[in-house]
């Protein structure tokens, strides 16, 4: 039971990092990044491959963040001068291309069979001790990212992002370089997703392209939207709700519902889809909206 | 050379299908001002409904296809009335997020009912004809012909018909259209019916050409979007041209590079267009309002 809870907690923290990154992009800046999973994947593969090549993990994790952030930069330059909708579909395309490259370029990524044997954090420890230590590090990192983002939110940079989100033309009129701010927000959020990916790779020790489908992106989206777009504590609450939902529905099969495994999975995503729609209509600011809109 | 021409022909037939989906996406974008991501999942639903009707009744396939198209037109209108109309005053970013919710809901509803295995229509295999050494499946010829006819009809209706005039009025300025006596709500509803019908025809055509999976439409999202942008939003002829380019580039990449890089090639075209000419080949530059 303890092992199970630590496992859920670790995955939950990885999702929390993803959600915090997306919240900077969507919640603070209003960027529709529908390709979040791409940066998660880039972070996971970067850190995993470098660690397999013998690099020390703190370095690989840092490099994973940088590479994921850099990958977002051209996407931002490309789409952020255009209609805001363009980013949405272009990012979906980007994430699907990343996945197909991971599937096809087996010399680099191991192809569909994935990347086994990725070094773990704390390879000196074993069993429960190791998972507990990894969980502690993840918790510390998540708290650190949370605090940095909270500070950023209150800084002039955060205010500029929100002014762009709320009224882009007014922000431009006030002399803000809107595209530059948006690109920085996208890049920073992607770097946080890359960080989440690196921990994911070292936690699972095995990654493959099928772990990085668009479904991951939309799990993160629902966490951000349910919790409260723009509010970092809200997003953490949203992640908690998501994890309880994902884990809880796992046991629905035990309730004697006449559903097979794939139907259960489908039902789960039907609920997530419906929840996205209902949230947008009835509660677009989520359960814990930001304290003030300014 | 033979192989190249064959591949281009295959690309044109794929492009014709992309064009059908893309023009619906473009029409809805013009009138409701957001990219309805669920549009491509309407295509998936049409394929499954057609399969259901064709498989469980004795009706001929074209009749089943008509039922599929009708069902999806109703679905499109329903999505508009239940979801998108409620968000009409919101910014497009709220609408696009709701549309991805609708997309997810539909895709997994289909998965829930039919599972995720590949299915196919039970259609007779017709012998391909050879023209100058190129294999042309009768089905491909039919879909290209259908697309050309439908596009010609649409272009005429939009340019000369009373409906086209109302549509352009609503697309340009809904408030002005309303005070000028255009029944805006009715035009918007009609637009959703027509747009969804295009998605349905495209979905059924793709299903007949390949196989049916819950991801049938999803794989059309990037090509259809790329075709819409490449052609220029609001230009029917441009969308057709853009879709043919996308189709041909995709098939060439599949033939000479890797079949699974069809999407990557499509995405590459999209990136180039966004870099060089975001208003598209035949589109006009839009002014922010």
Coordinates of C-alpha atoms in Angstrom, one line a residue:
Chain A
X1 CA 0.0 0.0 0.0
X2 CA 2.8 2.4 0.9
X3 CA 4.6 1.6 -2.4
X4 CA 1.3 2.2 -4.3
X5 CA 0.7 5.5 -2.6
X6 CA 4.3 6.7 -3.3
X7 CA 3.9 5.6 -6.9
X8 CA 0.7 7.6 -7.3
X9 CA 2.2 10.5 -5.5
X10 CA 5.2 10.6 -7.8
X11 CA 3.1 10.4 -11.0
X12 CA 0.9 13.1 -9.4
X13 CA 3.8 15.4 -8.8
X14 CA 5.0 14.8 -12.4
X15 CA 1.5 15.8 -13.6
X16 CA 1.6 18.8 -11.2
X17 CA 4.8 20.0 -12.9
X18 CA 3.2 19.6 -16.3
X19 CA 0.1 21.5 -15.1
X20 CA 2.2 24.3 -13.6
X21 CA 4.0 24.7 -16.9
X22 CA 0.8 24.8 -18.9
X23 CA -0.7 27.2 -16.4
X24 CA 2.0 29.7 -17.1
X25 CA 1.2 29.4 -20.8
X26 CA -2.5 29.2 -20.8
X27 CA -3.6 30.5 -17.4
X28 CA -1.3 33.4 -17.3
X29 CA -0.7 34.2 -20.9
X30 CA -3.7 32.7 -22.7
X31 CA -1.7 30.6 -25.1
X32 CA -3.5 27.5 -26.4
X33 CA -0.7 25.0 -26.2
X34 CA -2.4 21.8 -27.3
X35 CA 1.0 20.1 -27.8
X36 CA 2.3 20.1 -24.2
X37 CA 3.1 16.4 -24.4
X38 CA 5.8 17.1 -27.0
X39 CA 7.9 19.0 -24.5
X40 CA 7.3 16.3 -21.9
X41 CA 8.5 13.7 -24.4
X42 CA 11.5 15.8 -25.5
X43 CA 12.5 16.2 -21.8
X44 CA 12.1 12.5 -21.1
X45 CA 14.1 11.4 -24.1
X46 CA 16.8 14.0 -23.7
X47 CA 17.5 13.2 -20.1
X48 CA 17.1 9.4 -20.7
X49 CA 19.5 9.3 -23.7
X50 CA 22.1 11.4 -22.0
X51 CA 21.9 9.4 -18.8
X52 CA 22.3 6.2 -20.8
X53 CA 25.4 7.8 -22.4
X54 CA 26.8 8.1 -18.9
X55 CA 26.1 11.8 -18.1
X56 CA 25.4 12.6 -14.4
X57 CA 21.7 12.9 -13.8
X58 CA 21.6 16.5 -12.4
X59 CA 23.2 17.6 -15.7
X60 CA 20.9 15.5 -17.9
X61 CA 17.9 16.9 -16.2
X62 CA 19.1 20.5 -16.6
X63 CA 19.9 19.8 -20.3
X64 CA 16.4 18.3 -20.8
X65 CA 14.8 21.5 -19.5
X66 CA 16.9 23.6 -21.9
X67 CA 16.3 21.4 -24.9
X68 CA 12.5 21.3 -24.3
X69 CA 12.5 25.1 -23.9
X70 CA 14.5 25.6 -27.0
X71 CA 12.1 23.3 -28.9
X72 CA 9.2 25.6 -28.0
X73 CA 11.0 28.7 -29.1
X74 CA 10.6 28.3 -32.9
X75 CA 7.0 27.2 -32.4
X76 CA 6.4 30.5 -30.6
X77 CA 8.1 32.6 -33.2
X78 CA 6.2 30.9 -35.9
X79 CA 2.6 31.1 -34.5
X80 CA 2.5 33.8 -31.9
X81 CA 2.3 36.7 -34.4
X82 CA -0.7 35.0 -36.0
X83 CA -4.3 34.3 -34.8
X84 CA -4.3 32.7 -31.4
X85 CA -6.1 29.6 -32.8
X86 CA -3.1 28.8 -35.1
X87 CA -0.9 27.9 -32.2
X88 CA -3.5 25.3 -31.0
X89 CA -3.5 23.2 -34.2
X90 CA 0.2 23.8 -35.0
X91 CA 1.1 22.6 -31.5
X92 CA -1.0 19.4 -32.0
X93 CA 0.8 18.8 -35.3
X94 CA 4.2 19.4 -33.6
X95 CA 3.4 16.9 -30.8
X96 CA 2.3 14.3 -33.4
X97 CA 5.4 14.9 -35.4
X98 CA 7.6 14.5 -32.4
X99 CA 5.9 11.2 -31.6
X100 CA 6.3 9.9 -35.1
X101 CA 10.0 10.8 -35.1
X102 CA 10.5 8.9 -31.8
X103 CA 8.7 6.0 -33.4
X104 CA 10.7 6.0 -36.6
X105 CA 14.2 7.0 -35.7
X106 CA 15.1 3.9 -33.9
X107 CA 18.9 4.6 -34.1
X108 CA 18.2 7.5 -31.7
X109 CA 15.1 6.7 -29.7
X110 CA 14.9 3.0 -29.8
X111 CA 11.8 3.2 -31.9
X112 CA 8.4 1.8 -30.9
X113 CA 10.1 -0.6 -28.4
X114 CA 11.3 2.3 -26.4
X115 CA 14.3 3.1 -24.3
X116 CA 14.8 0.6 -21.5
X117 CA 17.3 0.7 -18.6
X118 CA 17.4 4.4 -18.0
X119 CA 19.4 5.1 -14.9
X120 CA 17.4 6.1 -11.8
X121 CA 18.0 8.7 -9.2
X122 CA 19.5 7.2 -6.0
X123 CA 20.8 4.0 -7.7
X124 CA 22.6 3.3 -4.4
X125 CA 19.3 2.7 -2.7
X126 CA 16.8 0.0 -3.5
X127 CA 13.1 -0.9 -3.1
X128 CA 11.0 1.4 -1.0
X129 CA 13.9 3.6 0.1
X130 CA 14.6 4.5 -3.4
X131 CA 11.0 5.4 -4.4
X132 CA 10.7 7.4 -1.2
X133 CA 13.9 9.3 -1.9
X134 CA 12.8 10.0 -5.5
X135 CA 9.4 11.1 -4.3
X136 CA 11.1 13.5 -1.8
X137 CA 13.3 15.0 -4.5
X138 CA 10.2 15.4 -6.8
X139 CA 8.3 17.0 -4.0
X140 CA 11.1 19.5 -3.4
X141 CA 11.4 20.3 -7.1
X142 CA 7.7 20.8 -7.5
X143 CA 7.6 23.1 -4.4
X144 CA 10.5 25.0 -5.8
X145 CA 8.9 25.4 -9.2
X146 CA 5.6 26.4 -7.5
X147 CA 7.4 29.1 -5.5
X148 CA 9.3 30.4 -8.5
X149 CA 6.1 30.6 -10.5
X150 CA 4.3 32.3 -7.6
X151 CA 7.0 34.9 -7.5
X152 CA 7.0 35.3 -11.3
X153 CA 3.2 35.7 -11.2
X154 CA 3.5 38.7 -8.9
X155 CA 6.4 40.2 -10.7
X156 CA 6.1 42.8 -13.5
X157 CA 6.7 39.9 -16.0
X158 CA 3.6 38.1 -14.7
X159 CA 1.6 41.3 -14.8
X160 CA 2.6 41.8 -18.4
X161 CA 1.6 38.3 -19.3
X162 CA -1.8 38.7 -17.8
X163 CA -2.3 42.1 -19.5
X164 CA -1.6 40.4 -22.8
X165 CA -4.0 37.6 -21.9
X166 CA -6.8 40.0 -21.0
X167 CA -6.3 42.5 -23.8
X168 CA -3.6 42.0 -26.3
X169 CA -4.2 45.2 -28.2
X170 CA -4.1 47.3 -25.0
X171 CA -0.8 45.7 -24.0
X172 CA 0.6 46.4 -27.5
X173 CA -0.6 50.0 -27.2
X174 CA 1.2 50.3 -23.9
X175 CA 4.4 49.4 -25.6
X176 CA 4.8 45.8 -24.5
X177 CA 6.5 43.5 -27.1
X178 CA 3.6 41.0 -27.0
X179 CA 5.3 38.3 -29.2
X180 CA 8.4 38.4 -27.1
X181 CA 6.5 38.0 -23.8
X182 CA 4.4 35.2 -25.3
X183 CA 7.4 33.4 -26.6
X184 CA 9.1 33.6 -23.3
X185 CA 6.0 32.3 -21.5
X186 CA 5.7 29.4 -24.0
X187 CA 9.5 28.5 -23.7
X188 CA 9.5 28.6 -19.9
X189 CA 6.3 26.5 -19.7
X190 CA 7.9 24.0 -22.1
X191 CA 11.1 23.9 -20.0
X192 CA 9.0 23.0 -17.0
X193 CA 7.3 20.2 -19.0
X194 CA 10.8 19.1 -20.0
X195 CA 11.7 18.9 -16.3
X196 CA 8.7 16.8 -15.7
X197 CA 9.7 14.5 -18.6
X198 CA 13.2 14.1 -17.2
X199 CA 11.9 12.9 -13.8
X200 CA 9.3 10.7 -15.6
X201 CA 12.1 9.0 -17.5
X202 CA 14.3 8.4 -14.5
X203 CA 11.4 7.4 -12.3
X204 CA 10.0 4.8 -14.7
X205 CA 13.4 3.8 -16.2
X206 CA 11.6 2.9 -19.4
X207 CA 10.0 5.3 -21.9
X208 CA 8.4 4.6 -25.3
X209 CA 6.5 6.8 -27.8
X210 CA 3.1 5.4 -26.8
X211 CA 3.4 7.1 -23.4
X212 CA 3.4 10.5 -25.1
X213 CA 0.0 10.6 -26.9
X214 CA -2.2 13.7 -27.1
X215 CA -4.3 12.2 -24.3
X216 CA -1.5 13.3 -21.9
X217 CA -1.9 16.9 -23.1
X218 CA -5.6 16.9 -22.4
X219 CA -5.3 15.3 -19.0
X220 CA -3.1 18.2 -18.1
X221 CA -5.5 20.7 -19.7
X222 CA -8.4 19.4 -17.6
X223 CA -6.3 19.6 -14.4
X224 CA -5.5 23.3 -15.2
X225 CA -9.1 24.2 -16.2
X226 CA -10.9 22.4 -13.4
X227 CA -8.5 23.8 -10.8
X228 CA -8.5 27.3 -11.9
X229 CA -6.7 28.7 -14.9
X230 CA -4.2 31.3 -13.8
X231 CA -4.0 30.2 -10.2
X232 CA -1.0 28.0 -9.2
X233 CA -2.7 26.6 -6.0
X234 CA -5.8 26.0 -8.1
X235 CA -3.8 24.0 -10.6
X236 CA -2.3 21.8 -7.9
X237 CA -5.9 21.1 -6.7
X238 CA -6.9 20.4 -10.2
X239 CA -4.0 17.9 -10.6
X240 CA -5.1 16.2 -7.3
X241 CA -8.7 15.9 -8.7
X242 CA -7.3 14.5 -12.0
X243 CA -5.2 11.9 -10.2
X244 CA -8.0 10.8 -7.9
X245 CA -10.3 10.6 -11.0
X246 CA -7.7 8.6 -13.0
X247 CA -6.9 6.2 -10.2
X248 CA -10.5 6.0 -8.9
X249 CA -11.9 5.0 -12.3
X250 CA -9.3 2.2 -12.4
X251 CA -11.4 0.4 -9.8
X252 CA -14.7 1.0 -11.5
X253 CA -14.3 -2.4 -13.1
X254 CA -14.5 -4.0 -9.6
X255 CA -17.9 -2.5 -9.1
X256 CA -19.4 -5.1 -11.4
X257 CA -20.0 -2.8 -14.3
X258 CA -20.2 -4.8 -17.4
X259 CA -17.3 -2.9 -19.1
X260 CA -14.1 -4.3 -20.4
X261 CA -10.8 -2.6 -20.0
X262 CA -10.8 -0.6 -23.2
X263 CA -14.4 0.6 -22.7
X264 CA -13.4 1.8 -19.2
X265 CA -10.5 3.7 -20.7
X266 CA -12.8 5.2 -23.4
X267 CA -15.4 6.2 -20.8
X268 CA -12.7 8.0 -18.8
X269 CA -11.8 10.1 -21.8
X270 CA -15.4 10.7 -22.6
X271 CA -15.8 12.2 -19.1
X272 CA -12.7 14.3 -19.5
X273 CA -14.0 15.6 -22.9
X274 CA -17.4 16.4 -21.4
X275 CA -15.8 18.0 -18.4
X276 CA -13.8 20.3 -20.6
X277 CA -16.9 21.4 -22.4
X278 CA -18.9 21.9 -19.2
X279 CA -16.1 23.8 -17.5
X280 CA -15.9 26.2 -20.4
X281 CA -19.6 26.8 -20.3
X282 CA -20.4 26.9 -16.6
X283 CA -17.2 27.6 -14.8
X284 CA -14.4 28.8 -17.1
X285 CA -12.4 30.1 -14.1
X286 CA -12.3 26.7 -12.3
X287 CA -12.8 25.8 -8.7
X288 CA -10.0 28.0 -7.3
X289 CA -9.8 31.0 -9.6
X290 CA -7.0 33.5 -9.1
X291 CA -7.7 35.7 -6.1
X292 CA -7.9 38.9 -8.2
X293 CA -8.1 39.3 -11.9
X294 CA -5.4 42.0 -11.8
Chain B
X1 CA 8.9 8.6 -63.5
X2 CA 6.1 6.2 -63.7
X3 CA 6.2 5.8 -60.0
X4 CA 6.3 9.5 -59.5
X5 CA 3.2 10.2 -61.6
X6 CA 1.4 7.3 -59.9
X7 CA 2.2 8.9 -56.5
X8 CA 1.0 12.3 -57.6
X9 CA -2.2 10.7 -58.8
X10 CA -2.7 9.0 -55.4
X11 CA -1.9 12.4 -53.8
X12 CA -4.6 14.1 -55.8
X13 CA -7.2 11.6 -54.7
X14 CA -6.1 12.0 -51.0
X15 CA -6.1 15.7 -51.5
X16 CA -9.7 15.6 -52.8
X17 CA -10.7 14.1 -49.5
X18 CA -8.7 16.6 -47.5
X19 CA -10.3 19.3 -49.5
X20 CA -13.8 18.2 -48.4
X21 CA -12.9 18.3 -44.8
X22 CA -10.9 21.5 -45.0
X23 CA -13.6 23.5 -46.7
X24 CA -16.0 22.6 -43.9
X25 CA -13.5 23.7 -41.4
X26 CA -12.9 26.9 -43.3
X27 CA -16.6 27.7 -43.6
X28 CA -17.2 27.2 -39.9
X29 CA -14.2 29.3 -39.1
X30 CA -15.4 32.1 -41.2
X31 CA -18.8 32.3 -39.6
X32 CA -18.1 31.2 -36.0
X33 CA -14.5 32.6 -35.9
X34 CA -12.8 29.6 -34.3
X35 CA -11.2 26.4 -35.4
X36 CA -13.6 23.6 -34.6
X37 CA -11.2 20.9 -33.7
X38 CA -14.1 18.5 -33.4
X39 CA -14.9 19.0 -37.1
X40 CA -12.5 16.1 -38.0
X41 CA -14.2 13.9 -35.4
X42 CA -17.5 14.6 -37.2
X43 CA -15.9 12.9 -40.1
X44 CA -15.1 9.8 -37.9
X45 CA -18.7 9.7 -36.6
X46 CA -20.0 9.8 -40.2
X47 CA -17.9 6.8 -41.1
X48 CA -19.1 4.7 -38.1
X49 CA -22.8 5.6 -38.6
X50 CA -22.5 4.7 -42.3
X51 CA -20.9 1.4 -41.3
X52 CA -23.7 0.7 -38.8
X53 CA -26.4 1.4 -41.3
X54 CA -24.8 -0.5 -44.2
X55 CA -23.8 -3.4 -42.0
X56 CA -27.1 -4.0 -40.1
X57 CA -29.6 -3.2 -42.8
X58 CA -30.1 -4.3 -46.4
X59 CA -29.9 -0.8 -47.8
X60 CA -27.5 0.0 -50.5
X61 CA -24.2 1.7 -49.5
X62 CA -25.0 5.1 -51.0
X63 CA -28.2 5.2 -48.9
X64 CA -26.2 4.3 -45.8
X65 CA -23.8 7.1 -46.6
X66 CA -26.6 9.5 -46.9
X67 CA -27.8 8.5 -43.5
X68 CA -24.3 9.0 -42.1
X69 CA -24.2 12.4 -43.7
X70 CA -27.6 13.3 -42.3
X71 CA -26.7 12.1 -38.8
X72 CA -23.5 14.2 -38.8
X73 CA -25.4 17.3 -40.0
X74 CA -27.7 16.8 -37.0
X75 CA -24.7 16.3 -34.8
X76 CA -23.0 19.5 -36.0
X77 CA -26.2 21.5 -35.4
X78 CA -26.5 20.0 -32.0
X79 CA -22.9 20.8 -31.1
X80 CA -23.6 24.3 -32.2
X81 CA -26.8 24.7 -30.2
X82 CA -25.6 22.9 -27.0
X83 CA -22.0 24.1 -26.8
X84 CA -20.8 26.7 -29.3
X85 CA -23.8 29.0 -29.2
X86 CA -23.5 29.3 -25.5
X87 CA -19.9 30.5 -25.8
X88 CA -20.7 32.8 -28.8
X89 CA -19.8 36.0 -26.9
X90 CA -16.5 34.5 -25.6
X91 CA -13.1 34.8 -27.2
X92 CA -12.1 32.1 -29.7
X93 CA -9.8 30.5 -27.2
X94 CA -12.7 29.4 -25.1
X95 CA -14.5 28.0 -28.1
X96 CA -11.5 26.1 -29.3
X97 CA -11.0 24.5 -25.9
X98 CA -14.7 23.5 -25.8
X99 CA -14.2 22.1 -29.3
X100 CA -11.3 19.9 -28.2
X101 CA -13.6 18.6 -25.4
X102 CA -16.3 17.8 -28.0
X103 CA -13.6 16.1 -30.1
X104 CA -12.5 13.9 -27.2
X105 CA -16.0 13.1 -26.2
X106 CA -16.9 12.0 -29.7
X107 CA -13.7 10.0 -30.4
X108 CA -14.1 8.0 -27.2
X109 CA -17.8 7.6 -27.6
X110 CA -17.0 5.9 -30.9
X111 CA -14.3 3.9 -29.2
X112 CA -16.7 2.9 -26.4
X113 CA -19.3 1.6 -28.8
X114 CA -17.2 0.1 -31.6
X115 CA -13.8 -0.5 -29.9
X116 CA -10.5 0.6 -31.3
X117 CA -9.9 -2.2 -33.9
X118 CA -9.8 -1.4 -37.6
X119 CA -13.1 -1.9 -39.4
X120 CA -13.9 -1.5 -43.0
X121 CA -16.9 -1.0 -45.3
X122 CA -18.0 -4.1 -47.2
X123 CA -17.6 -2.7 -50.7
X124 CA -17.0 -4.6 -53.9
X125 CA -13.5 -4.3 -55.2
X126 CA -13.5 -2.7 -58.6
X127 CA -10.8 -3.3 -61.1
X128 CA -8.5 -0.2 -61.6
X129 CA -8.3 1.2 -65.0
X130 CA -5.0 2.1 -66.6
X131 CA -4.5 5.4 -68.2
X132 CA -1.0 5.9 -69.7
X133 CA 0.3 3.3 -67.3
X134 CA -1.2 4.9 -64.2
X135 CA -3.5 2.8 -62.1
X136 CA -6.7 4.7 -61.4
X137 CA -9.2 3.1 -59.0
X138 CA -12.8 3.9 -60.0
X139 CA -13.3 5.0 -56.4
X140 CA -10.6 7.6 -56.7
X141 CA -12.0 8.9 -59.9
X142 CA -15.4 9.1 -58.3
X143 CA -14.2 11.0 -55.3
X144 CA -12.2 13.4 -57.4
X145 CA -15.2 14.0 -59.6
X146 CA -17.5 14.5 -56.6
X147 CA -15.1 16.9 -55.0
X148 CA -14.8 19.0 -58.1
X149 CA -18.6 19.1 -58.6
X150 CA -19.3 19.9 -55.0
X151 CA -16.6 22.6 -54.9
X152 CA -17.9 24.2 -58.1
X153 CA -21.4 24.2 -56.7
X154 CA -20.3 25.7 -53.4
X155 CA -18.3 28.4 -55.2
X156 CA -21.3 29.3 -57.3
X157 CA -23.7 29.3 -54.3
X158 CA -21.3 31.5 -52.2
X159 CA -20.7 34.0 -55.0
X160 CA -24.1 34.4 -56.6
X161 CA -26.8 32.9 -54.3
X162 CA -28.8 34.9 -51.8
X163 CA -27.4 32.5 -49.2
X164 CA -23.9 33.2 -50.2
X165 CA -24.6 36.9 -49.8
X166 CA -26.0 36.5 -46.3
X167 CA -23.2 34.3 -45.4
X168 CA -20.6 36.8 -46.5
X169 CA -22.4 39.5 -44.7
X170 CA -22.5 37.5 -41.4
X171 CA -18.9 36.5 -41.8
X172 CA -17.7 40.1 -42.3
X173 CA -19.8 41.8 -39.7
X174 CA -22.6 40.0 -37.8
X175 CA -24.0 43.1 -36.2
X176 CA -24.2 45.0 -39.5
X177 CA -25.8 41.9 -41.1
X178 CA -28.4 41.7 -38.4
X179 CA -29.5 45.4 -38.7
X180 CA -29.5 45.0 -42.4
X181 CA -32.2 42.3 -42.1
X182 CA -30.2 39.1 -42.5
X183 CA -31.5 36.3 -40.3
X184 CA -28.1 35.8 -38.7
X185 CA -29.1 32.9 -36.4
X186 CA -30.5 31.0 -39.4
X187 CA -27.5 31.6 -41.6
X188 CA -25.2 30.4 -38.8
X189 CA -27.3 27.2 -38.3
X190 CA -27.3 26.5 -42.0
X191 CA -23.6 27.0 -42.1
X192 CA -23.1 24.4 -39.4
X193 CA -25.2 22.0 -41.3
X194 CA -23.3 22.5 -44.5
X195 CA -19.9 22.5 -42.8
X196 CA -20.7 19.2 -41.0
X197 CA -21.9 17.7 -44.2
X198 CA -18.5 18.3 -45.8
X199 CA -16.8 16.7 -42.8
X200 CA -19.1 13.7 -43.2
X201 CA -18.5 13.2 -46.9
X202 CA -14.8 13.5 -46.4
X203 CA -14.9 11.0 -43.5
X204 CA -16.9 8.4 -45.4
X205 CA -14.7 8.8 -48.5
X206 CA -11.5 8.3 -46.4
X207 CA -13.1 5.3 -44.7
X208 CA -14.0 3.7 -48.0
X209 CA -10.4 4.3 -49.3
X210 CA -8.7 3.1 -46.2
X211 CA -10.0 1.6 -42.9
X212 CA -12.2 2.9 -40.1
X213 CA -10.6 3.6 -36.7
X214 CA -11.6 6.1 -33.9
X215 CA -8.6 8.2 -35.1
X216 CA -9.8 8.4 -38.7
X217 CA -10.7 12.0 -38.5
X218 CA -8.0 13.0 -36.0
X219 CA -5.3 12.2 -38.6
X220 CA -7.1 14.7 -40.9
X221 CA -6.8 17.6 -38.5
X222 CA -3.3 18.8 -39.4
X223 CA -3.7 18.2 -43.2
X224 CA -7.1 19.9 -43.3
X225 CA -5.8 22.8 -41.2
X226 CA -2.7 23.1 -43.4
X227 CA -4.9 23.0 -46.6
X228 CA -7.2 25.7 -45.2
X229 CA -4.2 28.0 -44.3
X230 CA -2.3 27.3 -47.5
X231 CA -5.4 28.1 -49.6
X232 CA -6.4 31.1 -47.6
X233 CA -9.3 31.2 -45.2
X234 CA -12.5 32.1 -47.0
X235 CA -11.3 31.1 -50.5
X236 CA -13.1 28.0 -51.7
X237 CA -10.8 27.6 -54.7
X238 CA -7.7 28.2 -52.6
X239 CA -8.8 25.5 -50.1
X240 CA -9.1 23.0 -53.0
X241 CA -5.7 24.0 -54.4
X242 CA -4.2 23.9 -50.9
X243 CA -5.6 20.4 -50.2
X244 CA -4.3 19.0 -53.5
X245 CA -0.8 20.3 -52.7
X246 CA -1.0 18.8 -49.2
X247 CA -2.3 15.5 -50.5
X248 CA 0.5 15.3 -53.2
X249 CA 3.3 16.3 -50.8
X250 CA 2.0 13.8 -48.2
X251 CA 2.0 10.9 -50.8
X252 CA 5.4 11.8 -52.1
X253 CA 6.8 11.8 -48.6
X254 CA 5.1 8.5 -47.9
X255 CA 6.6 7.0 -51.1
X256 CA 10.1 8.4 -51.1
X257 CA 10.7 8.9 -47.4
X258 CA 8.7 6.8 -44.9
X259 CA 4.9 6.1 -45.0
X260 CA 4.7 7.3 -41.4
X261 CA 6.2 10.7 -42.3
X262 CA 3.2 11.7 -44.3
X263 CA 2.1 13.8 -41.3
X264 CA 5.6 15.3 -40.8
X265 CA 5.7 16.4 -44.5
X266 CA 2.2 17.9 -44.1
X267 CA 3.4 19.7 -41.0
X268 CA 6.5 20.9 -42.8
X269 CA 4.2 22.5 -45.5
X270 CA 2.2 24.2 -42.8
X271 CA 5.3 25.6 -41.1
X272 CA 6.5 27.0 -44.4
X273 CA 3.2 28.6 -45.2
X274 CA 3.0 30.2 -41.7
X275 CA 6.5 31.5 -42.2
X276 CA 6.2 32.8 -45.7
X277 CA 2.6 33.6 -46.4
X278 CA 0.2 33.1 -43.4
X279 CA -2.7 34.6 -45.3
X280 CA -2.5 31.7 -47.8
X281 CA -2.1 31.5 -51.6
X282 CA -5.4 33.1 -52.5
X283 CA -6.3 34.7 -49.2
X284 CA -6.3 38.4 -48.3
X285 CA -4.4 39.8 -45.4
X286 CA -6.7 40.2 -42.4
X287 CA -6.8 43.3 -40.2
X288 CA -7.1 42.7 -36.5
X289 CA -10.4 44.0 -35.1

